[in-house]
PDB file of C-alpha atoms and ligand atoms in Angstrom:
ATOM      1  CA  MET A   1      -0.859  22.356  16.667  1.00  0.00           C
ATOM      2  CA  ILE A   2       2.745  21.199  16.716  1.00  0.00           C
ATOM      3  CA  LEU A   3       4.006  18.811  14.032  1.00  0.00           C
ATOM      4  CA  CYS A   4       6.800  16.389  14.947  1.00  0.00           C
ATOM      5  CA  THR A   5       8.393  14.005  12.510  1.00  0.00           C
ATOM      6  CA  GLN A   6      11.171  12.866  14.825  1.00  0.00           C
ATOM      7  CA  ILE A   7      11.061  11.046  18.145  1.00  0.00           C
ATOM      8  CA  LYS A   8      13.602  13.489  19.603  1.00  0.00           C
ATOM      9  CA  SER A   9      11.478  16.596  19.031  1.00  0.00           C
ATOM     10  CA  LEU A  10       8.300  14.812  20.163  1.00  0.00           C
ATOM     11  CA  THR A  11       9.969  13.619  23.371  1.00  0.00           C
ATOM     12  CA  ASN A  12      11.202  17.132  24.025  1.00  0.00           C
ATOM     13  CA  ILE A  13       7.644  18.479  23.936  1.00  0.00           C
ATOM     14  CA  LEU A  14       6.123  15.618  25.909  1.00  0.00           C
ATOM     15  CA  ASN A  15       8.775  15.859  28.623  1.00  0.00           C
ATOM     16  CA  HIS A  16       7.790  19.467  29.223  1.00  0.00           C
ATOM     17  CA  THR A  17       4.078  18.965  29.769  1.00  0.00           C
ATOM     18  CA  ARG A  18       2.412  18.445  33.102  1.00  0.00           C
ATOM     19  CA  LYS A  19      -0.792  17.403  31.394  1.00  0.00           C
ATOM     20  CA  ARG A  20      -1.990  13.864  30.913  1.00  0.00           C
ATOM     21  CA  ILE A  21      -1.073  12.521  27.509  1.00  0.00           C
ATOM     22  CA  HIS A  22      -4.083  11.232  25.564  1.00  0.00           C
ATOM     23  CA  PHE A  23      -2.925   9.341  22.513  1.00  0.00           C
ATOM     24  CA  VAL A  24      -4.830   8.651  19.273  1.00  0.00           C
ATOM     25  CA  PRO A  25      -2.870   6.366  16.905  1.00  0.00           C
ATOM     26  CA  THR A  26      -4.046   6.437  13.262  1.00  0.00           C
ATOM     27  CA  MET A  27      -2.926   5.621   9.742  1.00  0.00           C
ATOM     28  CA  GLY A  28      -4.210   8.921   8.350  1.00  0.00           C
ATOM     29  CA  ALA A  29      -6.761   9.601   5.587  1.00  0.00           C
ATOM     30  CA  LEU A  30      -8.791  10.933   8.459  1.00  0.00           C
ATOM     31  CA  HIS A  31     -12.581  11.064   8.647  1.00  0.00           C
ATOM     32  CA  LYS A  32     -15.212  11.827  11.273  1.00  0.00           C
ATOM     33  CA  GLY A  33     -14.547   8.500  13.021  1.00  0.00           C
ATOM     34  CA  HIS A  34     -10.957   9.549  13.754  1.00  0.00           C
ATOM     35  CA  LEU A  35     -12.123  13.027  14.732  1.00  0.00           C
ATOM     36  CA  SER A  36     -14.519  11.581  17.284  1.00  0.00           C
ATOM     37  CA  LEU A  37     -11.500   9.893  18.915  1.00  0.00           C
ATOM     38  CA  ILE A  38      -9.804  13.305  19.076  1.00  0.00           C
ATOM     39  CA  ALA A  39     -12.982  14.819  20.572  1.00  0.00           C
ATOM     40  CA  SER A  40     -13.184  12.049  23.197  1.00  0.00           C
ATOM     41  CA  ALA A  41      -9.514  12.534  24.083  1.00  0.00           C
ATOM     42  CA  THR A  42      -9.922  16.299  24.520  1.00  0.00           C
ATOM     43  CA  ARG A  43      -9.985  17.384  28.196  1.00  0.00           C
ATOM     44  CA  PRO A  44      -8.729  20.537  29.908  1.00  0.00           C
ATOM     45  CA  ASP A  45      -6.050  18.509  31.724  1.00  0.00           C
ATOM     46  CA  ALA A  46      -4.942  16.538  28.657  1.00  0.00           C
ATOM     47  CA  LEU A  47      -2.514  17.024  25.810  1.00  0.00           C
ATOM     48  CA  VAL A  48      -3.951  15.301  22.749  1.00  0.00           C
ATOM     49  CA  VAL A  49      -1.309  13.572  20.638  1.00  0.00           C
ATOM     50  CA  CYS A  50      -2.287  11.976  17.328  1.00  0.00           C
ATOM     51  CA  SER A  51       0.075   9.849  15.259  1.00  0.00           C
ATOM     52  CA  ILE A  52      -0.229   9.246  11.537  1.00  0.00           C
ATOM     53  CA  PHE A  53       1.787   6.277  10.369  1.00  0.00           C
ATOM     54  CA  VAL A  54       0.851   3.766   7.678  1.00  0.00           C
ATOM     55  CA  ASN A  55       2.525   0.816   9.364  1.00  0.00           C
ATOM     56  CA  PRO A  56       3.958  -1.540   6.719  1.00  0.00           C
ATOM     57  CA  THR A  57       4.278  -4.488   9.105  1.00  0.00           C
ATOM     58  CA  GLN A  58       0.517  -4.831   9.602  1.00  0.00           C
ATOM     59  CA  PHE A  59      -0.338  -5.118   5.903  1.00  0.00           C
ATOM     60  CA  ASN A  60      -0.517  -8.681   4.685  1.00  0.00           C
ATOM     61  CA  GLN A  61      -1.085  -7.647   1.059  1.00  0.00           C
ATOM     62  CA  SER A  62       1.286  -5.327  -0.798  1.00  0.00           C
ATOM     63  CA  TYR A  63      -1.557  -3.905  -2.940  1.00  0.00           C
ATOM     64  CA  ASP A  64      -3.469  -2.883   0.184  1.00  0.00           C
ATOM     65  CA  LEU A  65      -0.371  -1.076   1.500  1.00  0.00           C
ATOM     66  CA  SER A  66       0.477   0.666  -1.787  1.00  0.00           C
ATOM     67  CA  SER A  67      -3.128   1.733  -2.395  1.00  0.00           C
ATOM     68  CA  TYR A  68      -3.752   2.923   1.178  1.00  0.00           C
ATOM     69  CA  PRO A  69      -4.840   6.585   0.891  1.00  0.00           C
ATOM     70  CA  ARG A  70      -2.288   9.188   1.997  1.00  0.00           C
ATOM     71  CA  ILE A  71      -3.537  12.791   2.252  1.00  0.00           C
ATOM     72  CA  ILE A  72      -1.360  14.430   4.880  1.00  0.00           C
ATOM     73  CA  ASP A  73      -2.233  18.083   4.129  1.00  0.00           C
ATOM     74  CA  LYS A  74      -5.953  17.478   4.540  1.00  0.00           C
ATOM     75  CA  ASP A  75      -5.282  15.369   7.660  1.00  0.00           C
ATOM     76  CA  MET A  76      -3.282  18.205   9.217  1.00  0.00           C
ATOM     77  CA  TYR A  77      -6.080  20.663   8.512  1.00  0.00           C
ATOM     78  CA  LEU A  78      -8.721  18.351  10.040  1.00  0.00           C
ATOM     79  CA  LEU A  79      -6.620  17.646  13.134  1.00  0.00           C
ATOM     80  CA  LYS A  80      -5.934  21.317  13.766  1.00  0.00           C
ATOM     81  CA  ASP A  81      -9.614  22.116  13.341  1.00  0.00           C
ATOM     82  CA  ALA A  82     -10.529  19.311  15.785  1.00  0.00           C
ATOM     83  CA  GLY A  83      -8.243  20.775  18.455  1.00  0.00           C
ATOM     84  CA  CYS A  84      -5.450  18.198  18.333  1.00  0.00           C
ATOM     85  CA  GLN A  85      -2.373  19.696  19.989  1.00  0.00           C
ATOM     86  CA  VAL A  86       0.489  17.515  18.762  1.00  0.00           C
ATOM     87  CA  VAL A  87       0.688  15.431  15.590  1.00  0.00           C
ATOM     88  CA  PHE A  88       3.444  12.867  15.167  1.00  0.00           C
ATOM     89  CA  ILE A  89       4.156  11.827  11.575  1.00  0.00           C
ATOM     90  CA  PRO A  90       7.285   9.686  11.638  1.00  0.00           C
ATOM     91  CA  SER A  91       9.073   8.058   8.717  1.00  0.00           C
ATOM     92  CA  SER A  92       9.414   4.287   8.572  1.00  0.00           C
ATOM     93  CA  ASP A  93      13.100   4.624   9.514  1.00  0.00           C
ATOM     94  CA  GLU A  94      12.136   6.568  12.616  1.00  0.00           C
ATOM     95  CA  VAL A  95       9.731   3.853  13.771  1.00  0.00           C
ATOM     96  CA  TYR A  96      11.858   0.922  12.610  1.00  0.00           C
ATOM     97  CA  PRO A  97      15.480   2.105  12.779  1.00  0.00           C
ATOM     98  CA  LYS A  98      17.981  -0.007  10.889  1.00  0.00           C
ATOM     99  CA  HIS A  99      20.097  -2.249  13.127  1.00  0.00           C
ATOM    100  CA  VAL A 100      17.465  -2.122  15.890  1.00  0.00           C
ATOM    101  CA  GLU A 101      15.049  -4.970  16.313  1.00  0.00           C
ATOM    102  CA  VAL A 102      11.589  -3.627  17.139  1.00  0.00           C
ATOM    103  CA  GLU A 103      10.021  -6.484  19.053  1.00  0.00           C
ATOM    104  CA  ILE A 104       6.560  -7.940  18.635  1.00  0.00           C
ATOM    105  CA  PRO A 105       5.226  -8.097  22.200  1.00  0.00           C
ATOM    106  CA  ASP A 106       4.121 -11.524  23.351  1.00  0.00           C
ATOM    107  CA  ILE A 107       0.651 -11.105  24.820  1.00  0.00           C
ATOM    108  CA  GLU A 108      -0.037 -14.861  25.079  1.00  0.00           C
ATOM    109  CA  GLU A 109      -3.429 -14.663  23.410  1.00  0.00           C
ATOM    110  CA  THR A 110      -3.099 -17.147  20.566  1.00  0.00           C
ATOM    111  CA  TYR A 111      -6.813 -17.559  19.951  1.00  0.00           C
ATOM    112  CA  LEU A 112      -7.573 -13.807  19.893  1.00  0.00           C
ATOM    113  CA  LEU A 113      -4.595 -13.255  17.578  1.00  0.00           C
ATOM    114  CA  LYS A 114      -5.516 -16.000  15.150  1.00  0.00           C
ATOM    115  CA  THR A 115      -9.297 -15.937  14.888  1.00  0.00           C
ATOM    116  CA  LEU A 116     -11.467 -13.856  12.478  1.00  0.00           C
ATOM    117  CA  GLU A 117      -9.263 -10.921  11.326  1.00  0.00           C
ATOM    118  CA  GLY A 118      -6.200 -12.817  12.497  1.00  0.00           C
ATOM    119  CA  TYR A 119      -7.182 -15.822  10.378  1.00  0.00           C
ATOM    120  CA  PHE A 120      -7.953 -13.882   7.202  1.00  0.00           C
ATOM    121  CA  ARG A 121      -5.082 -11.403   7.567  1.00  0.00           C
ATOM    122  CA  PRO A 122      -2.130 -13.498   8.753  1.00  0.00           C
ATOM    123  CA  GLY A 123       0.479 -11.374  10.515  1.00  0.00           C
ATOM    124  CA  HIS A 124      -1.789  -8.316  10.675  1.00  0.00           C
ATOM    125  CA  PHE A 125      -2.235  -8.238  14.438  1.00  0.00           C
ATOM    126  CA  GLU A 126       1.390  -9.072  15.141  1.00  0.00           C
ATOM    127  CA  GLY A 127       2.347  -5.998  13.057  1.00  0.00           C
ATOM    128  CA  MET A 128      -0.324  -3.898  14.739  1.00  0.00           C
ATOM    129  CA  LEU A 129       0.917  -4.890  18.230  1.00  0.00           C
ATOM    130  CA  GLN A 130       4.493  -4.226  17.175  1.00  0.00           C
ATOM    131  CA  VAL A 131       3.726  -0.646  16.126  1.00  0.00           C
ATOM    132  CA  VAL A 132       1.328   0.129  18.991  1.00  0.00           C
ATOM    133  CA  ASN A 133       3.912  -1.162  21.487  1.00  0.00           C
ATOM    134  CA  ARG A 134       6.604   0.978  19.845  1.00  0.00           C
ATOM    135  CA  LEU A 135       4.361   4.063  19.786  1.00  0.00           C
ATOM    136  CA  ILE A 136       3.414   3.610  23.454  1.00  0.00           C
ATOM    137  CA  GLN A 137       7.121   3.519  24.347  1.00  0.00           C
ATOM    138  CA  ILE A 138       7.680   6.725  22.360  1.00  0.00           C
ATOM    139  CA  VAL A 139       4.579   8.690  23.416  1.00  0.00           C
ATOM    140  CA  LYS A 140       4.221   7.314  26.982  1.00  0.00           C
ATOM    141  CA  PRO A 141       0.498   8.113  27.198  1.00  0.00           C
ATOM    142  CA  GLN A 142      -1.778   7.829  30.198  1.00  0.00           C
ATOM    143  CA  SER A 143      -4.708   6.937  27.935  1.00  0.00           C
ATOM    144  CA  ILE A 144      -5.028   5.563  24.436  1.00  0.00           C
ATOM    145  CA  TYR A 145      -8.166   6.120  22.327  1.00  0.00           C
ATOM    146  CA  MET A 146      -9.331   3.499  19.842  1.00  0.00           C
ATOM    147  CA  GLY A 147     -12.461   2.823  17.810  1.00  0.00           C
ATOM    148  CA  GLN A 148     -15.127   0.203  18.378  1.00  0.00           C
ATOM    149  CA  LYS A 149     -15.027  -0.305  14.615  1.00  0.00           C
ATOM    150  CA  ASP A 150     -11.822  -2.341  15.012  1.00  0.00           C
ATOM    151  CA  TRP A 151     -13.204  -4.437  17.867  1.00  0.00           C
ATOM    152  CA  GLN A 152     -10.687  -7.262  17.761  1.00  0.00           C
ATOM    153  CA  GLN A 153      -7.850  -4.746  17.567  1.00  0.00           C
ATOM    154  CA  GLN A 154      -8.985  -2.927  20.694  1.00  0.00           C
ATOM    155  CA  LEU A 155      -9.362  -6.258  22.536  1.00  0.00           C
ATOM    156  CA  LEU A 156      -5.756  -7.137  21.696  1.00  0.00           C
ATOM    157  CA  VAL A 157      -4.472  -3.688  22.667  1.00  0.00           C
ATOM    158  CA  SER A 158      -6.360  -4.043  25.975  1.00  0.00           C
ATOM    159  CA  LYS A 159      -4.493  -7.318  26.562  1.00  0.00           C
ATOM    160  CA  LEU A 160      -1.189  -5.628  25.702  1.00  0.00           C
ATOM    161  CA  LEU A 161      -1.882  -2.853  28.222  1.00  0.00           C
ATOM    162  CA  LYS A 162      -2.981  -5.318  30.880  1.00  0.00           C
ATOM    163  CA  LYS A 163       0.230  -7.302  30.519  1.00  0.00           C
ATOM    164  CA  TYR A 164       2.868  -4.610  29.962  1.00  0.00           C
ATOM    165  CA  TYR A 165       1.406  -1.155  30.643  1.00  0.00           C
ATOM    166  CA  LYS A 166      -0.973  -1.385  33.591  1.00  0.00           C
ATOM    167  CA  GLN A 167      -0.772   2.383  34.107  1.00  0.00           C
ATOM    168  CA  VAL A 168      -2.205   3.062  30.621  1.00  0.00           C
ATOM    169  CA  SER A 169      -5.977   2.981  30.104  1.00  0.00           C
ATOM    170  CA  ILE A 170      -7.836   2.367  26.866  1.00  0.00           C
ATOM    171  CA  GLU A 171     -10.973   4.252  25.895  1.00  0.00           C
ATOM    172  CA  VAL A 172     -13.113   2.667  23.194  1.00  0.00           C
ATOM    173  CA  VAL A 173     -15.126   5.139  21.131  1.00  0.00           C
ATOM    174  CA  PRO A 174     -18.370   4.144  19.311  1.00  0.00           C
ATOM    175  CA  THR A 175     -18.294   3.680  15.551  1.00  0.00           C
ATOM    176  CA  VAL A 176     -19.163   6.762  13.522  1.00  0.00           C
ATOM    177  CA  ARG A 177     -21.327   5.955  10.494  1.00  0.00           C
ATOM    178  CA  GLU A 178     -22.413   7.575   7.250  1.00  0.00           C
ATOM    179  CA  GLU A 179     -26.086   8.471   6.931  1.00  0.00           C
ATOM    180  CA  ASP A 180     -26.894   5.130   5.297  1.00  0.00           C
ATOM    181  CA  GLY A 181     -25.150   3.237   8.108  1.00  0.00           C
ATOM    182  CA  LEU A 182     -21.838   2.438   6.434  1.00  0.00           C
ATOM    183  CA  ALA A 183     -19.068   2.598   9.034  1.00  0.00           C
ATOM    184  CA  MET A 184     -16.660   5.391   8.175  1.00  0.00           C
ATOM    185  CA  SER A 185     -13.329   4.042   6.999  1.00  0.00           C
ATOM    186  CA  SER A 186     -10.324   5.379   5.132  1.00  0.00           C
ATOM    187  CA  ARG A 187     -10.845   2.535   2.664  1.00  0.00           C
ATOM    188  CA  ASN A 188     -14.338   3.830   1.713  1.00  0.00           C
ATOM    189  CA  MET A 189     -12.768   6.419  -0.576  1.00  0.00           C
ATOM    190  CA  ARG A 190     -11.530   3.572  -2.767  1.00  0.00           C
ATOM    191  CA  LEU A 191     -15.117   2.473  -3.500  1.00  0.00           C
ATOM    192  CA  SER A 192     -16.659   3.399  -6.857  1.00  0.00           C
ATOM    193  CA  PRO A 193     -20.030   5.249  -6.614  1.00  0.00           C
ATOM    194  CA  GLU A 194     -21.819   1.968  -7.328  1.00  0.00           C
ATOM    195  CA  GLU A 195     -19.801   0.050  -4.737  1.00  0.00           C
ATOM    196  CA  ARG A 196     -20.306   2.859  -2.256  1.00  0.00           C
ATOM    197  CA  SER A 197     -24.092   2.598  -2.417  1.00  0.00           C
ATOM    198  CA  LYS A 198     -23.896  -1.204  -2.144  1.00  0.00           C
ATOM    199  CA  ALA A 199     -21.623  -0.976   0.884  1.00  0.00           C
ATOM    200  CA  ALA A 200     -24.556   0.130   3.056  1.00  0.00           C
ATOM    201  CA  HIS A 201     -25.848  -3.455   2.887  1.00  0.00           C
ATOM    202  CA  ILE A 202     -23.277  -4.457   5.485  1.00  0.00           C
ATOM    203  CA  TYR A 203     -25.015  -2.362   8.131  1.00  0.00           C
ATOM    204  CA  LYS A 204     -28.361  -3.607   6.878  1.00  0.00           C
ATOM    205  CA  ALA A 205     -27.230  -7.219   7.415  1.00  0.00           C
ATOM    206  CA  LEU A 206     -25.959  -6.373  10.898  1.00  0.00           C
ATOM    207  CA  ARG A 207     -29.227  -4.642  11.828  1.00  0.00           C
ATOM    208  CA  MET A 208     -31.386  -7.452  10.444  1.00  0.00           C
ATOM    209  CA  THR A 209     -29.385 -10.015  12.406  1.00  0.00           C
ATOM    210  CA  ALA A 210     -29.513  -7.929  15.592  1.00  0.00           C
ATOM    211  CA  GLU A 211     -33.287  -7.618  15.331  1.00  0.00           C
ATOM    212  CA  GLN A 212     -33.723 -11.372  15.100  1.00  0.00           C
ATOM    213  CA  TRP A 213     -30.967 -12.727  17.264  1.00  0.00           C
ATOM    214  CA  LYS A 214     -33.142 -13.624  20.216  1.00  0.00           C
ATOM    215  CA  ILE A 215     -35.764 -15.450  18.195  1.00  0.00           C
ATOM    216  CA  LYS A 216     -33.832 -17.393  15.569  1.00  0.00           C
ATOM    217  CA  ARG A 217     -31.063 -19.992  15.709  1.00  0.00           C
ATOM    218  CA  ILE A 218     -27.651 -18.319  15.609  1.00  0.00           C
ATOM    219  CA  GLU A 219     -26.237 -20.508  12.872  1.00  0.00           C
ATOM    220  CA  GLU A 220     -29.285 -19.800  10.727  1.00  0.00           C
ATOM    221  CA  LEU A 221     -28.888 -16.050  11.219  1.00  0.00           C
ATOM    222  CA  GLU A 222     -25.209 -16.151  10.306  1.00  0.00           C
ATOM    223  CA  THR A 223     -25.872 -18.186   7.189  1.00  0.00           C
ATOM    224  CA  ARG A 224     -28.756 -15.975   6.137  1.00  0.00           C
ATOM    225  CA  ALA A 225     -26.699 -12.773   6.467  1.00  0.00           C
ATOM    226  CA  PHE A 226     -23.769 -14.422   4.686  1.00  0.00           C
ATOM    227  CA  HIS A 227     -25.960 -15.357   1.705  1.00  0.00           C
ATOM    228  CA  PHE A 228     -27.710 -11.977   1.687  1.00  0.00           C
ATOM    229  CA  LEU A 229     -24.378 -10.174   1.356  1.00  0.00           C
ATOM    230  CA  GLU A 230     -23.050 -12.633  -1.241  1.00  0.00           C
ATOM    231  CA  SER A 231     -26.225 -12.170  -3.286  1.00  0.00           C
ATOM    232  CA  GLU A 232     -25.608  -8.405  -3.229  1.00  0.00           C
ATOM    233  CA  GLY A 233     -22.154  -8.908  -4.748  1.00  0.00           C
ATOM    234  CA  PHE A 234     -19.923  -9.130  -1.662  1.00  0.00           C
ATOM    235  CA  THR A 235     -17.358 -11.822  -1.033  1.00  0.00           C
ATOM    236  CA  VAL A 236     -17.870 -12.543   2.639  1.00  0.00           C
ATOM    237  CA  GLU A 237     -14.949 -13.756   4.747  1.00  0.00           C
ATOM    238  CA  TYR A 238     -16.902 -14.105   7.970  1.00  0.00           C
ATOM    239  CA  PHE A 239     -20.183 -13.071   9.544  1.00  0.00           C
ATOM    240  CA  LYS A 240     -20.102 -14.375  13.105  1.00  0.00           C
ATOM    241  CA  ILE A 241     -21.857 -13.893  16.416  1.00  0.00           C
ATOM    242  CA  CYS A 242     -19.321 -14.166  19.233  1.00  0.00           C
ATOM    243  CA  GLU A 243     -18.895 -13.501  22.920  1.00  0.00           C
ATOM    244  CA  ARG A 244     -17.658  -9.933  22.842  1.00  0.00           C
ATOM    245  CA  ASN A 245     -14.653 -10.178  25.182  1.00  0.00           C
ATOM    246  CA  THR A 246     -13.225 -13.530  24.123  1.00  0.00           C
ATOM    247  CA  LEU A 247     -14.564 -13.813  20.548  1.00  0.00           C
ATOM    248  CA  ASN A 248     -15.540 -17.388  21.275  1.00  0.00           C
ATOM    249  CA  PRO A 249     -18.352 -18.375  18.914  1.00  0.00           C
ATOM    250  CA  ILE A 250     -21.811 -18.372  20.448  1.00  0.00           C
ATOM    251  CA  THR A 251     -23.987 -21.245  19.401  1.00  0.00           C
ATOM    252  CA  GLU A 252     -26.880 -20.680  21.737  1.00  0.00           C
ATOM    253  CA  ILE A 253     -28.147 -17.613  23.470  1.00  0.00           C
ATOM    254  CA  SER A 254     -27.536 -18.120  27.121  1.00  0.00           C
ATOM    255  CA  LYS A 255     -28.326 -15.481  29.650  1.00  0.00           C
ATOM    256  CA  GLY A 256     -24.974 -14.202  30.842  1.00  0.00           C
ATOM    257  CA  GLU A 257     -23.430 -13.686  27.455  1.00  0.00           C
ATOM    258  CA  GLN A 258     -22.465 -10.351  25.996  1.00  0.00           C
ATOM    259  CA  ALA A 259     -22.437 -10.818  22.273  1.00  0.00           C
ATOM    260  CA  ILE A 260     -21.197  -9.020  19.188  1.00  0.00           C
ATOM    261  CA  ILE A 261     -21.694  -9.606  15.475  1.00  0.00           C
ATOM    262  CA  LEU A 262     -18.465  -9.261  13.517  1.00  0.00           C
ATOM    263  CA  THR A 263     -18.094  -9.258   9.760  1.00  0.00           C
ATOM    264  CA  ALA A 264     -15.502  -8.758   7.051  1.00  0.00           C
ATOM    265  CA  CYS A 265     -16.247  -8.753   3.344  1.00  0.00           C
ATOM    266  CA  TRP A 266     -14.849  -7.632   0.053  1.00  0.00           C
ATOM    267  CA  LEU A 267     -16.513  -5.439  -2.539  1.00  0.00           C
ATOM    268  CA  ASN A 268     -14.294  -6.163  -5.517  1.00  0.00           C
ATOM    269  CA  LYS A 269     -10.875  -4.895  -4.404  1.00  0.00           C
ATOM    270  CA  VAL A 270     -11.917  -3.183  -1.183  1.00  0.00           C
ATOM    271  CA  ARG A 271     -12.081  -5.028   2.120  1.00  0.00           C
ATOM    272  CA  LEU A 272     -14.555  -3.683   4.684  1.00  0.00           C
ATOM    273  CA  ILE A 273     -15.131  -4.668   8.314  1.00  0.00           C
ATOM    274  CA  ASP A 274     -17.884  -3.801  10.753  1.00  0.00           C
ATOM    275  CA  ASN A 275     -19.520  -5.025  13.946  1.00  0.00           C
ATOM    276  CA  PHE A 276     -22.634  -4.587  16.074  1.00  0.00           C
ATOM    277  CA  LEU A 277     -22.922  -5.013  19.842  1.00  0.00           C
ATOM    278  CA  LEU A 278     -25.845  -7.207  20.916  1.00  0.00           C
ATOM    279  CA  ASN A 279     -27.551  -6.739  24.214  1.00  0.00           C
ATOM    280  CA  LYS A 280     -29.236  -9.390  26.273  1.00  0.00           C
TER     281      LYS A 280
HETATM  282  P1  AMP B 301      -6.986   3.603  11.270  1.00  0.00           P
HETATM  283  O1  AMP B 301      -6.499   4.928  10.800  1.00  0.00           O
HETATM  284  O2  AMP B 301      -7.918   2.928  10.341  1.00  0.00           O
HETATM  285  O3  AMP B 301      -5.841   2.725  11.753  1.00  0.00           O
HETATM  286  O4  AMP B 301      -7.854   3.901  12.564  1.00  0.00           O
HETATM  287  C1  AMP B 301      -7.341   4.630  13.636  1.00  0.00           C
HETATM  288  C2  AMP B 301      -8.315   4.553  14.778  1.00  0.00           C
HETATM  289  O5  AMP B 301      -9.565   5.118  14.376  1.00  0.00           O
HETATM  290  C3  AMP B 301      -8.616   3.123  15.231  1.00  0.00           C
HETATM  291  O6  AMP B 301      -8.661   3.074  16.636  1.00  0.00           O
HETATM  292  C4  AMP B 301      -9.957   2.847  14.605  1.00  0.00           C
HETATM  293  O7  AMP B 301     -10.708   1.881  15.307  1.00  0.00           O
HETATM  294  C5  AMP B 301     -10.612   4.211  14.691  1.00  0.00           C
HETATM  295  N1  AMP B 301     -11.701   4.323  13.721  1.00  0.00           N
HETATM  296  C6  AMP B 301     -11.651   4.001  12.407  1.00  0.00           C
HETATM  297  N2  AMP B 301     -12.874   4.175  11.835  1.00  0.00           N
HETATM  298  C7  AMP B 301     -13.704   4.601  12.821  1.00  0.00           C
HETATM  299  C8  AMP B 301     -15.085   4.951  12.873  1.00  0.00           C
HETATM  300  N3  AMP B 301     -15.856   4.880  11.794  1.00  0.00           N
HETATM  301  N4  AMP B 301     -15.591   5.348  14.050  1.00  0.00           N
HETATM  302  C9  AMP B 301     -14.818   5.412  15.167  1.00  0.00           C
HETATM  303  N5  AMP B 301     -13.510   5.104  15.185  1.00  0.00           N
HETATM  304  C10 AMP B 301     -12.947   4.702  14.026  1.00  0.00           C
END
């Protein structure tokens, strides 16, 4: 595995490959969820490039940025073991050079940018699009691999690709979970043992809602799950059933709709998100 910290050396390697470039952008503190993206990206005709960059512009709270786990040595070991071929770990100055304005691409999707995660984390998606756009220009991939866990993020990146990079495809990889159902996340390592065992209730709430979504009123299900999580000690930001491609709220089950449950909640100082695809 080759490590690049500078755009120049990365470009040099990428310019000399005839393989397809399959790109996995991450913020590090890697777990099995990230590694399943690497596994999905691995093909005989592909060069797998993973970036690790804790992007400051997508954090709307300074505590979240300063406490974000950084364990580069372990990450490098895991990536090498997973068969990643190139890892790009740039500094902030490399991604955002002084005297150069790194634009936030305009994808003309105000609702998708501002609802749910966009509402509770103002500026988060603008920062995410800024860095993904910059990384695409640096890495020039044919395919980009992202997790279902960050559903709204992958929808927005799909819109970015559709508008500016039609030649780039996105592959969305299913969420990898712990044995008790908790979605793997770099933030899980900030949970205390007690919080960690409680965190499994998020998946429980999603499953319970999914089991009942065809027989109960949607608003009732959302409220019930909301109160269940609050009674278990979570502070819930949202627990919503939406149309999965637009994130428009669904109020009634009508035949053609493809739905998803999306939730975000806090356990003390740790914010967790998850989702569950609902089938007709
Ligand atoms: P992050 O490092 O949190 O920015 O995540 C990097 C990529 O890994 C994103 O595309 C995430 O959606 C994806 N990812 C994070 N957690 C999981 C998981 N549990 N299963 C699958 N993909 C994940």
